CSV table of C-alpha atoms in Angstrom, one decimal:
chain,number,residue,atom,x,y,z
A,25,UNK,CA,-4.1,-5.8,36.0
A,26,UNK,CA,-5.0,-2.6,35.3
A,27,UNK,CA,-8.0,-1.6,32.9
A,28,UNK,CA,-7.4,0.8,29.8
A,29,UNK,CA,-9.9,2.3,27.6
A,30,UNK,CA,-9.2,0.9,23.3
A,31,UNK,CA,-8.1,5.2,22.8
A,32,UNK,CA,-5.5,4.4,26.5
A,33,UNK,CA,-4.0,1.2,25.1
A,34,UNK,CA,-3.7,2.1,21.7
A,35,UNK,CA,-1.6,5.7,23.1
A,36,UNK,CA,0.8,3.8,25.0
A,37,UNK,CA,2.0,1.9,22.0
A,38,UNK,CA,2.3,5.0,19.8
A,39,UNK,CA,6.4,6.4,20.2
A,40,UNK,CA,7.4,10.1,20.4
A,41,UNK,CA,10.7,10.6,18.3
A,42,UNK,CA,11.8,14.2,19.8
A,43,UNK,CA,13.2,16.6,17.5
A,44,UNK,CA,12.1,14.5,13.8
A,45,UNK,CA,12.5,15.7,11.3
A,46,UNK,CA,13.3,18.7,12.8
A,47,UNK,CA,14.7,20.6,15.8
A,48,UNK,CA,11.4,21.2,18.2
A,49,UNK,CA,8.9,18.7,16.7
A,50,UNK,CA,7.5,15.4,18.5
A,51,UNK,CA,7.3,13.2,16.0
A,52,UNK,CA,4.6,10.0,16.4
A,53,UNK,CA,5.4,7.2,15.4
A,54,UNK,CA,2.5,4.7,15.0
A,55,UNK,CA,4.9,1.9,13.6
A,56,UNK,CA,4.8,0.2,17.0
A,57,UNK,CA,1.0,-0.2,16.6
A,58,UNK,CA,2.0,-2.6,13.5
A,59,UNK,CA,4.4,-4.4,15.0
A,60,UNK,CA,3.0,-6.7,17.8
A,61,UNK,CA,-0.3,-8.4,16.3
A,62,UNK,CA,-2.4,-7.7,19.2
A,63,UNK,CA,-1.8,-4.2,19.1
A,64,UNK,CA,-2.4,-3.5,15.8
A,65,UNK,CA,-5.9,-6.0,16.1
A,66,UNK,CA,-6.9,-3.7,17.9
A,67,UNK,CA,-6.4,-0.7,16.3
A,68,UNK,CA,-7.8,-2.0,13.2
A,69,UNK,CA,-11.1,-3.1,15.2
A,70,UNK,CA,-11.6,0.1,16.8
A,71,UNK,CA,-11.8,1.0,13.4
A,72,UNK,CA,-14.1,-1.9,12.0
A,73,UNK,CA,-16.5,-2.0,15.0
A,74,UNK,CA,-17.5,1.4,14.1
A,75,UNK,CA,-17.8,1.1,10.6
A,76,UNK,CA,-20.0,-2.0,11.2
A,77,UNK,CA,-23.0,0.5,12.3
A,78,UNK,CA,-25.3,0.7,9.3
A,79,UNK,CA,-25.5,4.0,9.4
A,80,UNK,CA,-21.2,5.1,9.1
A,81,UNK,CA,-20.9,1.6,6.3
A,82,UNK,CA,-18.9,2.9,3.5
A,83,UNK,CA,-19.2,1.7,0.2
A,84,UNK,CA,-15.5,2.3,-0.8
A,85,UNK,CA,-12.3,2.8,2.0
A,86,UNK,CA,-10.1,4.8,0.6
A,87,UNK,CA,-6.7,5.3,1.7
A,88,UNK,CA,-4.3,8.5,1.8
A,89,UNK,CA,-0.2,7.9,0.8
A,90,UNK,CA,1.3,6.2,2.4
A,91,UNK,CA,0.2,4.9,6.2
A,92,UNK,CA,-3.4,5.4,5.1
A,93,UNK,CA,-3.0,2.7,2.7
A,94,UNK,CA,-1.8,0.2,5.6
A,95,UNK,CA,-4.6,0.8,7.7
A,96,UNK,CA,-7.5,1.6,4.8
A,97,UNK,CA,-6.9,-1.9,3.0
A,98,UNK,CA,-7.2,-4.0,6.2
A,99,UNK,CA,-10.3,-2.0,7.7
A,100,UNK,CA,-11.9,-2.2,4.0
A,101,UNK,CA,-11.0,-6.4,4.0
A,102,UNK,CA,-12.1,-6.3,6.9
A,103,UNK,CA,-15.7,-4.6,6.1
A,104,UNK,CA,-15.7,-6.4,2.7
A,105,UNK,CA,-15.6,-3.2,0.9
A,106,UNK,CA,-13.4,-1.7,-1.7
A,107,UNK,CA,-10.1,-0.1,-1.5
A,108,UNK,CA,-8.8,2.7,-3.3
A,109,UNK,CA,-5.4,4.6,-2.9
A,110,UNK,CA,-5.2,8.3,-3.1
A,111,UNK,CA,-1.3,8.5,-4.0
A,112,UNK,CA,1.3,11.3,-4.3
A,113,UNK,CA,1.7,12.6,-8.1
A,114,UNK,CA,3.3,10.3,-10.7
A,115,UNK,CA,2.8,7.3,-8.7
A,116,UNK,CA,-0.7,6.1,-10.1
A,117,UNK,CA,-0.8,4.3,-14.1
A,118,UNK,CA,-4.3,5.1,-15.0
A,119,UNK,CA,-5.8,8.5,-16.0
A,120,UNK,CA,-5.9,10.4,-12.5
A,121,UNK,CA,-7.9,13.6,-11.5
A,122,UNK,CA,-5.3,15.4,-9.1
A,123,UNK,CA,-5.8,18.1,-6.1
A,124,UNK,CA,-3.0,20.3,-4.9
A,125,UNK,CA,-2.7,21.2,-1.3
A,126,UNK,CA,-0.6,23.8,0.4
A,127,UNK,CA,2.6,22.5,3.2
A,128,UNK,CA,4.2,24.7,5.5
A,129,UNK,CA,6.9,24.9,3.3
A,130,UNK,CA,5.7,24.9,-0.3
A,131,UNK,CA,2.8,22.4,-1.9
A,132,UNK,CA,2.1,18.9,-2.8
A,133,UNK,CA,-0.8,17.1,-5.1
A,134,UNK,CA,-2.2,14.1,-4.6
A,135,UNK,CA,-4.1,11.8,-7.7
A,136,UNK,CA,-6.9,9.0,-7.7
A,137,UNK,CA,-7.6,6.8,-10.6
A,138,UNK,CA,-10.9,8.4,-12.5
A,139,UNK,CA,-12.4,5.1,-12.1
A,140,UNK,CA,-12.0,4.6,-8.5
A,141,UNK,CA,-15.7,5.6,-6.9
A,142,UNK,CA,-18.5,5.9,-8.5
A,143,UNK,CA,-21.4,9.1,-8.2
A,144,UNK,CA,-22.7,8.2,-4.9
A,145,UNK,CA,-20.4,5.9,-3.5
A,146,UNK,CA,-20.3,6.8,0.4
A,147,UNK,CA,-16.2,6.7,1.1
A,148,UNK,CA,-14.4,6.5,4.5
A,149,UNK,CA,-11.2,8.7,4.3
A,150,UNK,CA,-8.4,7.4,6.2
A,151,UNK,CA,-4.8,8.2,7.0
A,152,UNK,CA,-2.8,7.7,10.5
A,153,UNK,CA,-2.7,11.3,11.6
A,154,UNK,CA,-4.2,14.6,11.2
A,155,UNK,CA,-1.4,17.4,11.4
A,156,UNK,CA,-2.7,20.3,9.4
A,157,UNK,CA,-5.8,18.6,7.4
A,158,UNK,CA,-4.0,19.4,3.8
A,159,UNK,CA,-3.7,16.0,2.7
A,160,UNK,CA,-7.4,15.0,4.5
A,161,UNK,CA,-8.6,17.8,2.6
A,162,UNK,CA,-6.7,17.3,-1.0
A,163,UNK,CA,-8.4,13.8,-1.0
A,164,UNK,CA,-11.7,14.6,0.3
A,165,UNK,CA,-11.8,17.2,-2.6
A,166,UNK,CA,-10.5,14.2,-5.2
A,167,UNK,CA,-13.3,11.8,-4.3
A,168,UNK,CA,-16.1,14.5,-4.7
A,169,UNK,CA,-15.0,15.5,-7.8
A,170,UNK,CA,-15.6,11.8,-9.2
A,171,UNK,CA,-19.2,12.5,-7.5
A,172,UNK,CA,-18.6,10.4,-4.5
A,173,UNK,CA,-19.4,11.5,-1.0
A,174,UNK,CA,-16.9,11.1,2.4
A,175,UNK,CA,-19.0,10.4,4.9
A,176,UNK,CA,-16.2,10.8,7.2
A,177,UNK,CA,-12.5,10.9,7.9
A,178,UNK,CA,-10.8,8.8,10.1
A,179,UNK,CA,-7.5,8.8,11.7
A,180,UNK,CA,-5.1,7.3,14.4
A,181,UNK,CA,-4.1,10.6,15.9
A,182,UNK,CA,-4.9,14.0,16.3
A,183,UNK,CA,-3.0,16.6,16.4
A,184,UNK,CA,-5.3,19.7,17.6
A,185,UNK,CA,-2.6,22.1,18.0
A,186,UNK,CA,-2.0,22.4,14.3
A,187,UNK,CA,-5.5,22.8,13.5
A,188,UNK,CA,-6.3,20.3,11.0
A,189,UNK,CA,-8.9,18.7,12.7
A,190,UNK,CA,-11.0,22.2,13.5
A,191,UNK,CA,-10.1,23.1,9.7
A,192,UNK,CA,-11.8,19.5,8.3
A,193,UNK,CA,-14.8,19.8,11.0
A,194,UNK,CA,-15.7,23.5,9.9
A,195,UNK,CA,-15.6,22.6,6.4
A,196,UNK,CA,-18.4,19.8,7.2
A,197,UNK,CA,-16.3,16.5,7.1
A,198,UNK,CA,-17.0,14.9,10.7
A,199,UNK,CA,-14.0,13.5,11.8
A,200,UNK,CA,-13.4,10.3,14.1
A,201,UNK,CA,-10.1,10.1,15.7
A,202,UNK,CA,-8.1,7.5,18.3
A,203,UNK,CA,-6.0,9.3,20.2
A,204,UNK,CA,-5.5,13.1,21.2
A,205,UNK,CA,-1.8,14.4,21.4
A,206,UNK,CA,-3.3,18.0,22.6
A,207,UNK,CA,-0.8,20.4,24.3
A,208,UNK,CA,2.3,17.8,23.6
């Protein structure tokens, strides 16, 4: 049997949908990472076992619309912290602070609850991939605004080539990632 590194394993479950949504773009699909329970174990340890370390413990997970919320509520059960969802305008019932973020094609906004974190909470960000950093970003800005601080953003995969992830690190957010689709 062959021996594979957590970032090797976890790669070779993740599917490449050429030309979706649109003509030219490799889309990846983490769904096969939920779908067989040893798989998707270990992807959500990989996660846990680092936010075990004193020093990266969150207070609060929260989770980015809509695959951030899938892997953010396990890892926070998991860490026996709190979960909060940062959802897509309209969605949330409460009175919401909102952030708008610019596409490739237009904008979106995203809202939190105004109760969610607290001044001073330490907050893991988390969503499944980094493309262009909007959305990391949008809800990064959300969660200081209430006073709370990201201590970092975490994702499945990186996408390097659409420079999210140099765009989040030079604005100060430190950044842990999974797997590297670079040059793909």
């Amino acid at each position: 049997m062959q021996s594979f590194s957590v970032n090797q394993y976890l790669r070779q479950h993740i599917r490449t949908v050429p030309d979706w949504p649109a003509p030219g773009v490799q889309f990846r699909d983490i769904t096969p990472l939920l779908q067989d329970p040893k798989v998707f174990r270990v992807l959500i340890d990989a996660f846990v076992h680092r936010y075990m370390d004193k020093a990266l413990r969150p207070d609060v997970v929260a989770g980015l619309d809509a695959r951030g919320f899938i892997l953010g509520s396990v890892v926070a059960y998991e860490l026996n912290v709190g979960f909060v969802p940062i959802r897509k305008k309209g969605k949330l019932p409460f009175t919401t602070v909102e952030e708008t973020y610019e596409l490739e094609y237009g904008s979106a906004t995203v809202e939190l609850h105004t109760d969610a974190v607290k001044p001073g909470d330490r907050v893991l960000l988390i969503d499944d991939l980094i493309a262009t950093g909007g959305t990391m970003m949008a809800g990064r800005r959300l969660l200081e605004k209430l006073g709370a601080t990201v201590t970092e953003g975490a994702a499945i995969v990186d996408l390097p080539e659409l420079g999210g992830s140099a765009r989040l690190k030079e604005s100060g957010l430190p950044l842990f990632t999974l797997v590297d689709f670079a040059g793909h």
